[in-house]
């Protein structure tokens, strides 16, 4: 029973933070889909993994909202890849989401801290 | 090796996806799976296990399929044609009657709504007349629908539309077949000296096919010849705009053939443009560009326009030029790697400019970051070939100028710089932060300017740390002052002095 709950919680947490993660990774420089999934896996030391089936719908959704824009780029000697980068609106959303996330985490921490009477 | 494409197609794509999107999505997902497979095999997994692991990624496919279907439904679903019109109109009329009754119930609201509408209509007509004058009137060129603006493009570095370099432009011209003409321009200023003194004129350097591409003929005289438009050719010729001709020569047709001193060299006036000619703001003279293949390929400074051949589509021209750019990137990887092209019609471009009108209004409210009151700017050009031919002579001039201006009554501060804020033509350089080693093409870049001591005081820009002094000369260690924005980005830098500019790269 607990493992099912854990899985549901994990999924909900991931859903809530997924957009923030993508936007934040594109802040520094444009990246393509596979690169994004790799960086996430490496930086989280395997704790968070975005599979193809969840990553690309998210990218396309962000693209529809015009928070990111994708562009095919062909580099010498390689086949072309679709690179994504933040739009100006995307940057604004990123900073709002970051703030929101920090406040949320801080609030949860405050609520769940054990207090000694 | 597994055929990922088939797997992706089988597992993922919903039936009603727009076919064009279909292909690019498959391509993107296929690449991802292939990358994943290769990385697993590289880590030592067997081919069979790697294949199985990758295919498992597709298992949660329902989510992707639904998402794609939702994404595409917006493109595909449209009201079916052949709706019984009578039923539709009846519904609309019912809504109108209901709305009229609702408005009658609240006269106050109705009054405000009517007034708002009236103001809106009024404002719209005002805006329309501006837009009509600026954009919708036909462009004063022959064949405006075939005029294309061509940029070099480096999307990876965040430069979708960039200037072109001389050698790249010339190679496009030699190799591309889709164009009646490929012309280049570069704007700047030139100093005209006469008995009345010196005057700075707004000039644009143009190739000989520029005016023909626009379908513009000089009203008097002639255009530049091909021989006048090459390095080492008879380039000391000039064409005047109508406005400048009337102002400086009183509209005298005998001006053609006369000599004027530009940058202390004699130039012959060969043509006068018609009053209808428009290019840039307050343009005064045209000079030959003389595109030079010996210039650095990485020095991007040209604006390029093309006149499409009749019957050639923009798409075909774009494909051809992209192919040429790719070949050039292979031939000259140091300069051209990562650089493609971007083509946009003059019309779309004007529409883009129209959207800027909206931003312009809001920009009026933005504080520019420096004190504007009492601030005056000017341009000084040292054009004599002998008086300022060494750095020492130039430094001596600037020191003297500074002393003389500071001595003028009413002057509280004076400084010189390579440019003033809010003007175009910034140069950027790559910067390097100690402790952050990034590959050459991922380094951040920053716009730079050269200023003399006292600049920040004159501009009313607050400083932390110290200003430049006379001691920061060619013999002292190089120093730099950075903006607050840059300092904030590199929080790891311990002090403003910790940031270094990367060695000047060829680009």
PDB file of N, CA and C in Angstrom, chain A residues 29-30 32-34 37-38 41 49-53 55-57 59-61 63-64 71-76 79-85, chain B residues 21 24-25 27-29 31-36 39 56-58 60-61 63-64 67-68 71 74 155-156 160 326 329-330 333 337 441-442:
ATOM      1  N   UNK A  29      21.572  27.857 -21.497  1.00  0.00           N
ATOM      2  CA  UNK A  29      21.854  27.722 -22.922  1.00  0.00           C
ATOM      3  C   UNK A  29      20.829  26.811 -23.573  1.00  0.00           C
ATOM      4  N   UNK A  30      20.715  26.920 -24.898  1.00  0.00           N
ATOM      5  CA  UNK A  30      19.761  26.043 -25.578  1.00  0.00           C
ATOM      6  C   UNK A  30      20.226  24.598 -25.498  1.00  0.00           C
ATOM      7  N   UNK A  32      19.028  20.255 -26.561  1.00  0.00           N
ATOM      8  CA  UNK A  32      18.059  19.389 -27.215  1.00  0.00           C
ATOM      9  C   UNK A  32      17.526  18.380 -26.206  1.00  0.00           C
ATOM     10  N   UNK A  33      16.457  17.677 -26.619  1.00  0.00           N
ATOM     11  CA  UNK A  33      15.703  16.833 -25.699  1.00  0.00           C
ATOM     12  C   UNK A  33      16.546  15.811 -24.956  1.00  0.00           C
ATOM     13  N   UNK A  34      17.372  15.093 -25.706  1.00  0.00           N
ATOM     14  CA  UNK A  34      18.159  14.049 -25.046  1.00  0.00           C
ATOM     15  C   UNK A  34      19.111  14.649 -24.019  1.00  0.00           C
ATOM     16  N   UNK A  37      17.310  15.365 -20.844  1.00  0.00           N
ATOM     17  CA  UNK A  37      17.045  14.200 -20.004  1.00  0.00           C
ATOM     18  C   UNK A  37      18.328  13.731 -19.323  1.00  0.00           C
ATOM     19  N   UNK A  38      19.458  13.843 -20.038  1.00  0.00           N
ATOM     20  CA  UNK A  38      20.717  13.422 -19.442  1.00  0.00           C
ATOM     21  C   UNK A  38      21.115  14.291 -18.261  1.00  0.00           C
ATOM     22  N   UNK A  41      19.111  13.548 -15.248  1.00  0.00           N
ATOM     23  CA  UNK A  41      19.487  12.285 -14.616  1.00  0.00           C
ATOM     24  C   UNK A  41      20.800  12.429 -13.862  1.00  0.00           C
ATOM     25  N   UNK A  49      14.119  10.802 -13.360  1.00  0.00           N
ATOM     26  CA  UNK A  49      14.367  10.411 -14.747  1.00  0.00           C
ATOM     27  C   UNK A  49      13.152  10.781 -15.579  1.00  0.00           C
ATOM     28  N   UNK A  50      13.410  11.544 -16.637  1.00  0.00           N
ATOM     29  CA  UNK A  50      12.337  11.872 -17.561  1.00  0.00           C
ATOM     30  C   UNK A  50      12.441  10.943 -18.757  1.00  0.00           C
ATOM     31  N   UNK A  51      11.415  10.112 -18.922  1.00  0.00           N
ATOM     32  CA  UNK A  51      11.472   9.236 -20.079  1.00  0.00           C
ATOM     33  C   UNK A  51      10.897   9.964 -21.290  1.00  0.00           C
ATOM     34  N   UNK A  52      11.180   9.414 -22.440  1.00  0.00           N
ATOM     35  CA  UNK A  52      10.702   9.999 -23.694  1.00  0.00           C
ATOM     36  C   UNK A  52       9.226  10.354 -23.606  1.00  0.00           C
ATOM     37  N   UNK A  53       8.441   9.412 -23.058  1.00  0.00           N
ATOM     38  CA  UNK A  53       7.000   9.572 -23.073  1.00  0.00           C
ATOM     39  C   UNK A  53       6.511  10.698 -22.188  1.00  0.00           C
ATOM     40  N   UNK A  55       8.828  13.414 -21.291  1.00  0.00           N
ATOM     41  CA  UNK A  55       9.627  14.604 -21.587  1.00  0.00           C
ATOM     42  C   UNK A  55       9.072  15.376 -22.775  1.00  0.00           C
ATOM     43  N   UNK A  56       8.839  14.671 -23.870  1.00  0.00           N
ATOM     44  CA  UNK A  56       8.461  15.403 -25.090  1.00  0.00           C
ATOM     45  C   UNK A  56       7.076  16.035 -25.030  1.00  0.00           C
ATOM     46  N   UNK A  57       6.080  15.350 -24.457  1.00  0.00           N
ATOM     47  CA  UNK A  57       4.804  16.065 -24.308  1.00  0.00           C
ATOM     48  C   UNK A  57       4.971  17.357 -23.531  1.00  0.00           C
ATOM     49  N   UNK A  59       7.744  19.215 -23.346  1.00  0.00           N
ATOM     50  CA  UNK A  59       8.426  20.197 -24.193  1.00  0.00           C
ATOM     51  C   UNK A  59       7.450  20.813 -25.196  1.00  0.00           C
ATOM     52  N   UNK A  60       6.616  19.946 -25.789  1.00  0.00           N
ATOM     53  CA  UNK A  60       5.682  20.476 -26.780  1.00  0.00           C
ATOM     54  C   UNK A  60       4.654  21.401 -26.132  1.00  0.00           C
ATOM     55  N   UNK A  61       4.282  21.062 -24.903  1.00  0.00           N
ATOM     56  CA  UNK A  61       3.313  21.902 -24.197  1.00  0.00           C
ATOM     57  C   UNK A  61       3.921  23.263 -23.908  1.00  0.00           C
ATOM     58  N   UNK A  63       6.230  24.616 -25.523  1.00  0.00           N
ATOM     59  CA  UNK A  63       6.422  25.305 -26.790  1.00  0.00           C
ATOM     60  C   UNK A  63       5.116  25.940 -27.254  1.00  0.00           C
ATOM     61  N   UNK A  64       4.002  25.218 -27.033  1.00  0.00           N
ATOM     62  CA  UNK A  64       2.701  25.773 -27.412  1.00  0.00           C
ATOM     63  C   UNK A  64       2.425  27.043 -26.644  1.00  0.00           C
ATOM     64  N   UNK A  71      14.123  24.810 -32.336  1.00  0.00           N
ATOM     65  CA  UNK A  71      14.663  25.129 -33.657  1.00  0.00           C
ATOM     66  C   UNK A  71      15.578  23.999 -34.092  1.00  0.00           C
ATOM     67  N   UNK A  72      15.438  23.594 -35.327  1.00  0.00           N
ATOM     68  CA  UNK A  72      16.339  22.575 -35.855  1.00  0.00           C
ATOM     69  C   UNK A  72      17.683  23.226 -36.146  1.00  0.00           C
ATOM     70  N   UNK A  73      18.733  22.658 -35.627  1.00  0.00           N
ATOM     71  CA  UNK A  73      20.066  23.196 -35.860  1.00  0.00           C
ATOM     72  C   UNK A  73      20.931  22.091 -36.413  1.00  0.00           C
ATOM     73  N   UNK A  74      21.597  22.403 -37.495  1.00  0.00           N
ATOM     74  CA  UNK A  74      22.472  21.389 -38.053  1.00  0.00           C
ATOM     75  C   UNK A  74      23.918  21.779 -37.801  1.00  0.00           C
ATOM     76  N   UNK A  75      24.649  20.898 -37.145  1.00  0.00           N
ATOM     77  CA  UNK A  75      26.062  21.155 -36.917  1.00  0.00           C
ATOM     78  C   UNK A  75      26.873  20.313 -37.895  1.00  0.00           C
ATOM     79  N   UNK A  76      28.063  20.781 -38.131  1.00  0.00           N
ATOM     80  CA  UNK A  76      28.920  20.113 -39.096  1.00  0.00           C
ATOM     81  C   UNK A  76      29.101  18.655 -38.752  1.00  0.00           C
ATOM     82  N   UNK A  79      23.780  14.859 -37.830  1.00  0.00           N
ATOM     83  CA  UNK A  79      22.425  15.085 -38.315  1.00  0.00           C
ATOM     84  C   UNK A  79      21.801  16.192 -37.479  1.00  0.00           C
ATOM     85  N   UNK A  80      20.738  16.764 -37.988  1.00  0.00           N
ATOM     86  CA  UNK A  80      20.187  17.936 -37.312  1.00  0.00           C
ATOM     87  C   UNK A  80      19.468  17.527 -36.042  1.00  0.00           C
ATOM     88  N   UNK A  81      19.485  18.470 -35.093  1.00  0.00           N
ATOM     89  CA  UNK A  81      18.841  18.225 -33.804  1.00  0.00           C
ATOM     90  C   UNK A  81      17.906  19.374 -33.495  1.00  0.00           C
ATOM     91  N   UNK A  82      16.892  19.105 -32.685  1.00  0.00           N
ATOM     92  CA  UNK A  82      15.967  20.164 -32.301  1.00  0.00           C
ATOM     93  C   UNK A  82      16.427  20.746 -30.966  1.00  0.00           C
ATOM     94  N   UNK A  83      16.898  21.989 -31.019  1.00  0.00           N
ATOM     95  CA  UNK A  83      17.330  22.668 -29.814  1.00  0.00           C
ATOM     96  C   UNK A  83      16.211  23.544 -29.282  1.00  0.00           C
ATOM     97  N   UNK A  84      16.065  23.558 -27.986  1.00  0.00           N
ATOM     98  CA  UNK A  84      15.055  24.400 -27.360  1.00  0.00           C
ATOM     99  C   UNK A  84      15.740  25.508 -26.573  1.00  0.00           C
ATOM    100  N   UNK A  85      15.110  26.690 -26.616  1.00  0.00           N
ATOM    101  CA  UNK A  85      15.643  27.752 -25.758  1.00  0.00           C
ATOM    102  C   UNK A  85      14.483  28.560 -25.183  1.00  0.00           C
TER     103      UNK A  85
ATOM    104  N   UNK B  21       3.822  17.600 -38.994  1.00  0.00           N
ATOM    105  CA  UNK B  21       4.274  17.528 -37.611  1.00  0.00           C
ATOM    106  C   UNK B  21       4.716  16.116 -37.282  1.00  0.00           C
ATOM    107  N   UNK B  24       8.415  15.399 -38.063  1.00  0.00           N
ATOM    108  CA  UNK B  24       9.430  16.008 -37.215  1.00  0.00           C
ATOM    109  C   UNK B  24       9.393  15.411 -35.817  1.00  0.00           C
ATOM    110  N   UNK B  25       8.210  15.077 -35.336  1.00  0.00           N
ATOM    111  CA  UNK B  25       8.139  14.459 -34.012  1.00  0.00           C
ATOM    112  C   UNK B  25       8.820  13.100 -34.039  1.00  0.00           C
ATOM    113  N   UNK B  27      11.155  12.160 -36.006  1.00  0.00           N
ATOM    114  CA  UNK B  27      12.605  12.360 -36.129  1.00  0.00           C
ATOM    115  C   UNK B  27      13.208  12.679 -34.774  1.00  0.00           C
ATOM    116  N   UNK B  28      12.530  13.560 -34.035  1.00  0.00           N
ATOM    117  CA  UNK B  28      13.088  13.984 -32.754  1.00  0.00           C
ATOM    118  C   UNK B  28      13.119  12.821 -31.766  1.00  0.00           C
ATOM    119  N   UNK B  29      12.014  12.110 -31.671  1.00  0.00           N
ATOM    120  CA  UNK B  29      11.953  11.004 -30.715  1.00  0.00           C
ATOM    121  C   UNK B  29      12.909   9.880 -31.115  1.00  0.00           C
ATOM    122  N   UNK B  31      15.737  10.130 -32.609  1.00  0.00           N
ATOM    123  CA  UNK B  31      17.099  10.511 -32.224  1.00  0.00           C
ATOM    124  C   UNK B  31      17.336  10.269 -30.748  1.00  0.00           C
ATOM    125  N   UNK B  32      16.348  10.642 -29.940  1.00  0.00           N
ATOM    126  CA  UNK B  32      16.485  10.491 -28.502  1.00  0.00           C
ATOM    127  C   UNK B  32      16.697   9.022 -28.167  1.00  0.00           C
ATOM    128  N   UNK B  33      15.863   8.142 -28.730  1.00  0.00           N
ATOM    129  CA  UNK B  33      15.977   6.727 -28.425  1.00  0.00           C
ATOM    130  C   UNK B  33      17.320   6.173 -28.896  1.00  0.00           C
ATOM    131  N   UNK B  34      17.744   6.642 -30.062  1.00  0.00           N
ATOM    132  CA  UNK B  34      19.020   6.173 -30.584  1.00  0.00           C
ATOM    133  C   UNK B  34      20.167   6.616 -29.672  1.00  0.00           C
ATOM    134  N   UNK B  35      20.117   7.871 -29.218  1.00  0.00           N
ATOM    135  CA  UNK B  35      21.154   8.362 -28.296  1.00  0.00           C
ATOM    136  C   UNK B  35      21.180   7.513 -27.037  1.00  0.00           C
ATOM    137  N   UNK B  36      19.985   7.188 -26.546  1.00  0.00           N
ATOM    138  CA  UNK B  36      19.880   6.422 -25.309  1.00  0.00           C
ATOM    139  C   UNK B  36      20.487   5.034 -25.505  1.00  0.00           C
ATOM    140  N   UNK B  39      24.222   5.175 -25.673  1.00  0.00           N
ATOM    141  CA  UNK B  39      24.866   5.457 -24.388  1.00  0.00           C
ATOM    142  C   UNK B  39      24.832   4.223 -23.495  1.00  0.00           C
ATOM    143  N   UNK B  56      11.354  -0.032 -23.517  1.00  0.00           N
ATOM    144  CA  UNK B  56      10.535   0.151 -22.324  1.00  0.00           C
ATOM    145  C   UNK B  56      10.148   1.609 -22.123  1.00  0.00           C
ATOM    146  N   UNK B  57      11.042   2.505 -22.573  1.00  0.00           N
ATOM    147  CA  UNK B  57      10.755   3.948 -22.442  1.00  0.00           C
ATOM    148  C   UNK B  57       9.467   4.313 -23.160  1.00  0.00           C
ATOM    149  N   UNK B  58       9.143   3.515 -24.171  1.00  0.00           N
ATOM    150  CA  UNK B  58       7.959   3.847 -24.945  1.00  0.00           C
ATOM    151  C   UNK B  58       6.697   3.293 -24.307  1.00  0.00           C
ATOM    152  N   UNK B  60       5.181   3.861 -21.482  1.00  0.00           N
ATOM    153  CA  UNK B  60       4.196   4.797 -20.960  1.00  0.00           C
ATOM    154  C   UNK B  60       3.687   5.659 -22.105  1.00  0.00           C
ATOM    155  N   UNK B  61       3.277   4.993 -23.159  1.00  0.00           N
ATOM    156  CA  UNK B  61       3.033   5.732 -24.390  1.00  0.00           C
ATOM    157  C   UNK B  61       1.675   6.396 -24.407  1.00  0.00           C
ATOM    158  N   UNK B  63       0.297   8.389 -22.399  1.00  0.00           N
ATOM    159  CA  UNK B  63       0.370   9.815 -22.078  1.00  0.00           C
ATOM    160  C   UNK B  63       0.816  10.618 -23.293  1.00  0.00           C
ATOM    161  N   UNK B  64       1.846  10.111 -23.973  1.00  0.00           N
ATOM    162  CA  UNK B  64       2.375  10.842 -25.123  1.00  0.00           C
ATOM    163  C   UNK B  64       1.337  10.897 -26.241  1.00  0.00           C
ATOM    164  N   UNK B  67      -1.323  13.342 -25.348  1.00  0.00           N
ATOM    165  CA  UNK B  67      -0.811  14.709 -25.388  1.00  0.00           C
ATOM    166  C   UNK B  67      -0.687  15.193 -26.822  1.00  0.00           C
ATOM    167  N   UNK B  68      -0.125  14.324 -27.667  1.00  0.00           N
ATOM    168  CA  UNK B  68       0.033  14.717 -29.061  1.00  0.00           C
ATOM    169  C   UNK B  68      -1.318  14.917 -29.719  1.00  0.00           C
ATOM    170  N   UNK B  71      -2.626  18.105 -28.704  1.00  0.00           N
ATOM    171  CA  UNK B  71      -1.882  19.186 -29.354  1.00  0.00           C
ATOM    172  C   UNK B  71      -2.354  19.375 -30.773  1.00  0.00           C
ATOM    173  N   UNK B  74      -6.136  20.865 -32.000  1.00  0.00           N
ATOM    174  CA  UNK B  74      -6.381  22.281 -32.217  1.00  0.00           C
ATOM    175  C   UNK B  74      -6.118  22.673 -33.662  1.00  0.00           C
ATOM    176  N   UNK B 155      21.611  30.285 -34.403  1.00  0.00           N
ATOM    177  CA  UNK B 155      20.590  30.121 -33.360  1.00  0.00           C
ATOM    178  C   UNK B 155      21.155  29.591 -32.051  1.00  0.00           C
ATOM    179  N   UNK B 156      22.227  28.781 -32.170  1.00  0.00           N
ATOM    180  CA  UNK B 156      22.778  28.203 -30.948  1.00  0.00           C
ATOM    181  C   UNK B 156      23.313  29.275 -30.011  1.00  0.00           C
ATOM    182  N   UNK B 160      19.478  34.870 -34.046  1.00  0.00           N
ATOM    183  CA  UNK B 160      18.735  34.384 -35.204  1.00  0.00           C
ATOM    184  C   UNK B 160      18.918  35.258 -36.437  1.00  0.00           C
ATOM    185  N   UNK B 326      25.884  25.853 -45.554  1.00  0.00           N
ATOM    186  CA  UNK B 326      26.410  24.611 -45.000  1.00  0.00           C
ATOM    187  C   UNK B 326      27.754  24.279 -45.636  1.00  0.00           C
ATOM    188  N   UNK B 329      30.337  26.399 -44.213  1.00  0.00           N
ATOM    189  CA  UNK B 329      30.699  25.984 -42.859  1.00  0.00           C
ATOM    190  C   UNK B 329      31.680  24.819 -42.901  1.00  0.00           C
ATOM    191  N   UNK B 330      31.537  23.982 -43.910  1.00  0.00           N
ATOM    192  CA  UNK B 330      32.489  22.874 -44.032  1.00  0.00           C
ATOM    193  C   UNK B 330      33.846  23.358 -44.530  1.00  0.00           C
ATOM    194  N   UNK B 333      35.481  26.042 -41.277  1.00  0.00           N
ATOM    195  CA  UNK B 333      34.840  25.731 -39.990  1.00  0.00           C
ATOM    196  C   UNK B 333      35.181  26.728 -38.890  1.00  0.00           C
ATOM    197  N   UNK B 337      31.368  27.759 -38.720  1.00  0.00           N
ATOM    198  CA  UNK B 337      30.651  26.664 -38.080  1.00  0.00           C
ATOM    199  C   UNK B 337      29.520  27.202 -37.218  1.00  0.00           C
ATOM    200  N   UNK B 441      32.435  27.636 -27.597  1.00  0.00           N
ATOM    201  CA  UNK B 441      31.181  28.123 -28.158  1.00  0.00           C
ATOM    202  C   UNK B 441      30.088  28.278 -27.112  1.00  0.00           C
ATOM    203  N   UNK B 442      30.381  27.994 -25.848  1.00  0.00           N
ATOM    204  CA  UNK B 442      29.365  28.168 -24.819  1.00  0.00           C
ATOM    205  C   UNK B 442      29.661  29.351 -23.921  1.00  0.00           C
TER     206      UNK B 442
END
